[in-house]
């Protein structure tokens, strides 16, 4: 199915080096930034380029992004959950054997940024199959 879209999309006649440089620029921006606004912008631009410019159906694109998104969410949970230090603002937590295991505001933000960074980077990689 992916091969069909690769060989029949509206950008099939564009030189591969041009598509690669566009995609790599997006991925590098994602890797170098820590701004949710920039990551969201990259995700929107790459999604628009893939769906509207290349002509890949939105339903197929979203379905293709679901697999890396699921791994990113699972990784984000691993980043968010940890041993909470006394005095940290806990969003949710459970105390076991005198230690609080939970999610803090800081770890929740880190996890959300990690998931967004992963999905935005994948949108760049999906532009160049």
mmCIF file of C-alpha atoms in Angstrom:
data_model
loop_
_atom_site.group_PDB
_atom_site.id
_atom_site.type_symbol
_atom_site.label_atom_id
_atom_site.label_comp_id
_atom_site.label_asym_id
_atom_site.label_seq_id
_atom_site.Cartn_x
_atom_site.Cartn_y
_atom_site.Cartn_z
ATOM 1 C CA UNK A 1 0.000 0.000 0.000
ATOM 2 C CA UNK A 2 2.786 2.435 0.879
ATOM 3 C CA UNK A 3 4.558 1.671 -2.387
ATOM 4 C CA UNK A 4 1.428 2.646 -4.295
ATOM 5 C CA UNK A 5 1.436 6.095 -2.684
ATOM 6 C CA UNK A 6 5.184 6.493 -3.126
ATOM 7 C CA UNK A 7 5.023 5.878 -6.865
ATOM 8 C CA UNK A 8 1.736 7.624 -7.564
ATOM 9 C CA UNK A 9 1.751 10.742 -5.361
ATOM 10 C CA UNK A 10 1.809 14.276 -6.760
ATOM 11 C CA UNK A 11 5.507 14.706 -5.840
ATOM 12 C CA UNK A 12 6.760 11.631 -7.695
ATOM 13 C CA UNK A 13 8.492 13.816 -10.308
ATOM 14 C CA UNK A 14 10.237 16.061 -7.766
ATOM 15 C CA UNK A 15 13.932 15.237 -7.409
ATOM 16 C CA UNK A 16 14.553 12.968 -4.399
ATOM 17 C CA UNK A 17 17.312 15.241 -3.081
ATOM 18 C CA UNK A 18 14.856 18.128 -2.834
ATOM 19 C CA UNK A 19 12.349 16.022 -0.909
ATOM 20 C CA UNK A 20 15.115 14.636 1.312
ATOM 21 C CA UNK A 21 16.487 18.067 2.162
ATOM 22 C CA UNK A 22 12.988 19.324 3.048
ATOM 23 C CA UNK A 23 12.302 16.272 5.225
ATOM 24 C CA UNK A 24 15.703 16.333 6.946
ATOM 25 C CA UNK A 25 15.349 20.035 7.696
ATOM 26 C CA UNK A 26 12.056 19.326 9.440
ATOM 27 C CA UNK A 27 13.550 16.439 11.432
ATOM 28 C CA UNK A 28 16.597 18.502 12.447
ATOM 29 C CA UNK A 29 14.380 21.352 13.609
ATOM 30 C CA UNK A 30 12.424 18.856 15.711
ATOM 31 C CA UNK A 31 15.561 17.398 17.239
ATOM 32 C CA UNK A 32 17.110 20.771 18.052
ATOM 33 C CA UNK A 33 14.112 22.610 19.474
ATOM 34 C CA UNK A 34 12.426 22.327 22.842
ATOM 35 C CA UNK A 35 9.495 24.534 21.895
ATOM 36 C CA UNK A 36 6.041 22.983 21.690
ATOM 37 C CA UNK A 37 4.964 25.794 19.360
ATOM 38 C CA UNK A 38 7.762 25.061 16.877
ATOM 39 C CA UNK A 39 7.105 21.316 17.044
ATOM 40 C CA UNK A 40 3.391 21.850 16.438
ATOM 41 C CA UNK A 41 4.199 24.112 13.499
ATOM 42 C CA UNK A 42 6.538 21.498 11.977
ATOM 43 C CA UNK A 43 3.877 18.821 12.446
ATOM 44 C CA UNK A 44 1.257 21.013 10.753
ATOM 45 C CA UNK A 45 3.537 21.957 7.840
ATOM 46 C CA UNK A 46 4.703 18.401 7.202
ATOM 47 C CA UNK A 47 1.167 17.051 7.467
ATOM 48 C CA UNK A 48 -0.064 19.664 5.011
ATOM 49 C CA UNK A 49 2.828 18.939 2.649
ATOM 50 C CA UNK A 50 2.167 15.210 2.767
ATOM 51 C CA UNK A 51 -1.625 15.317 2.565
ATOM 52 C CA UNK A 52 -2.336 18.361 0.407
ATOM 53 C CA UNK A 53 0.804 18.745 -1.698
ATOM 54 C CA UNK A 54 1.684 15.068 -2.193
ATOM 55 C CA UNK A 55 -1.945 13.961 -2.265
ATOM 56 C CA UNK A 56 -1.699 11.210 0.337
ATOM 57 C CA UNK A 57 -5.165 10.526 1.842
ATOM 58 C CA UNK A 58 -5.528 11.964 5.339
ATOM 59 C CA UNK A 59 -7.026 8.728 6.698
ATOM 60 C CA UNK A 60 -4.024 6.724 5.481
ATOM 61 C CA UNK A 61 -1.591 9.314 6.864
ATOM 62 C CA UNK A 62 -3.229 9.338 10.303
ATOM 63 C CA UNK A 63 -3.331 5.544 10.359
ATOM 64 C CA UNK A 64 0.367 5.424 9.473
ATOM 65 C CA UNK A 65 1.187 7.848 12.307
ATOM 66 C CA UNK A 66 -0.717 5.752 14.870
ATOM 67 C CA UNK A 67 2.017 3.130 15.279
ATOM 68 C CA UNK A 68 4.850 5.554 16.142
ATOM 69 C CA UNK A 69 2.377 7.566 18.215
ATOM 70 C CA UNK A 70 1.522 4.508 20.307
ATOM 71 C CA UNK A 71 5.213 3.860 21.010
ATOM 72 C CA UNK A 72 5.747 7.535 21.816
ATOM 73 C CA UNK A 73 2.836 7.554 24.273
ATOM 74 C CA UNK A 74 4.151 4.448 26.008
ATOM 75 C CA UNK A 75 7.593 6.036 26.227
ATOM 76 C CA UNK A 76 6.009 9.241 27.491
ATOM 77 C CA UNK A 77 4.326 7.326 30.296
ATOM 78 C CA UNK A 78 7.722 5.914 31.239
ATOM 79 C CA UNK A 79 9.164 9.429 31.348
ATOM 80 C CA UNK A 80 6.236 10.888 33.282
ATOM 81 C CA UNK A 81 5.989 8.276 36.028
ATOM 82 C CA UNK A 82 8.700 8.139 38.638
ATOM 83 C CA UNK A 83 9.603 8.527 42.290
ATOM 84 C CA UNK A 84 8.367 11.907 43.453
ATOM 85 C CA UNK A 85 10.591 13.949 45.745
ATOM 86 C CA UNK A 86 8.980 15.471 48.829
ATOM 87 C CA UNK A 87 7.696 18.949 48.020
ATOM 88 C CA UNK A 88 7.240 18.361 44.286
ATOM 89 C CA UNK A 89 3.852 19.243 42.835
ATOM 90 C CA UNK A 90 2.307 15.834 42.252
ATOM 91 C CA UNK A 91 -0.439 15.560 39.650
ATOM 92 C CA UNK A 92 -1.208 11.993 40.682
ATOM 93 C CA UNK A 93 0.672 9.654 42.932
ATOM 94 C CA UNK A 94 0.591 6.601 45.137
ATOM 95 C CA UNK A 95 2.650 6.086 48.275
ATOM 96 C CA UNK A 96 4.177 2.637 48.601
ATOM 97 C CA UNK A 97 6.615 1.678 51.351
ATOM 98 C CA UNK A 98 7.221 5.309 52.204
ATOM 99 C CA UNK A 99 7.997 6.387 48.615
ATOM 100 C CA UNK A 100 5.604 8.301 46.398
ATOM 101 C CA UNK A 101 5.409 7.082 42.825
ATOM 102 C CA UNK A 102 3.574 9.364 40.498
ATOM 103 C CA UNK A 103 3.551 12.115 37.921
ATOM 104 C CA UNK A 104 4.660 15.672 38.600
ATOM 105 C CA UNK A 105 3.901 18.763 36.568
ATOM 106 C CA UNK A 106 7.509 18.819 35.344
ATOM 107 C CA UNK A 107 7.559 15.174 34.248
ATOM 108 C CA UNK A 108 4.138 15.526 32.589
ATOM 109 C CA UNK A 109 5.433 18.478 30.548
ATOM 110 C CA UNK A 110 8.616 16.571 29.627
ATOM 111 C CA UNK A 111 6.567 13.562 28.527
ATOM 112 C CA UNK A 112 4.180 15.686 26.455
ATOM 113 C CA UNK A 113 7.113 17.424 24.748
ATOM 114 C CA UNK A 114 8.758 14.057 24.046
ATOM 115 C CA UNK A 115 5.579 12.687 22.432
ATOM 116 C CA UNK A 116 5.114 15.852 20.370
ATOM 117 C CA UNK A 117 8.774 15.810 19.300
ATOM 118 C CA UNK A 118 8.483 12.165 18.231
ATOM 119 C CA UNK A 119 5.292 12.664 16.217
ATOM 120 C CA UNK A 120 6.580 15.855 14.569
ATOM 121 C CA UNK A 121 9.825 14.090 13.624
ATOM 122 C CA UNK A 122 7.916 11.133 12.226
ATOM 123 C CA UNK A 123 5.813 13.482 10.119
ATOM 124 C CA UNK A 124 9.071 14.708 8.591
ATOM 125 C CA UNK A 125 10.251 11.162 7.957
ATOM 126 C CA UNK A 126 6.919 10.234 6.383
ATOM 127 C CA UNK A 127 7.369 12.984 3.821
ATOM 128 C CA UNK A 128 10.349 11.141 2.336
ATOM 129 C CA UNK A 129 9.528 7.430 2.064
#
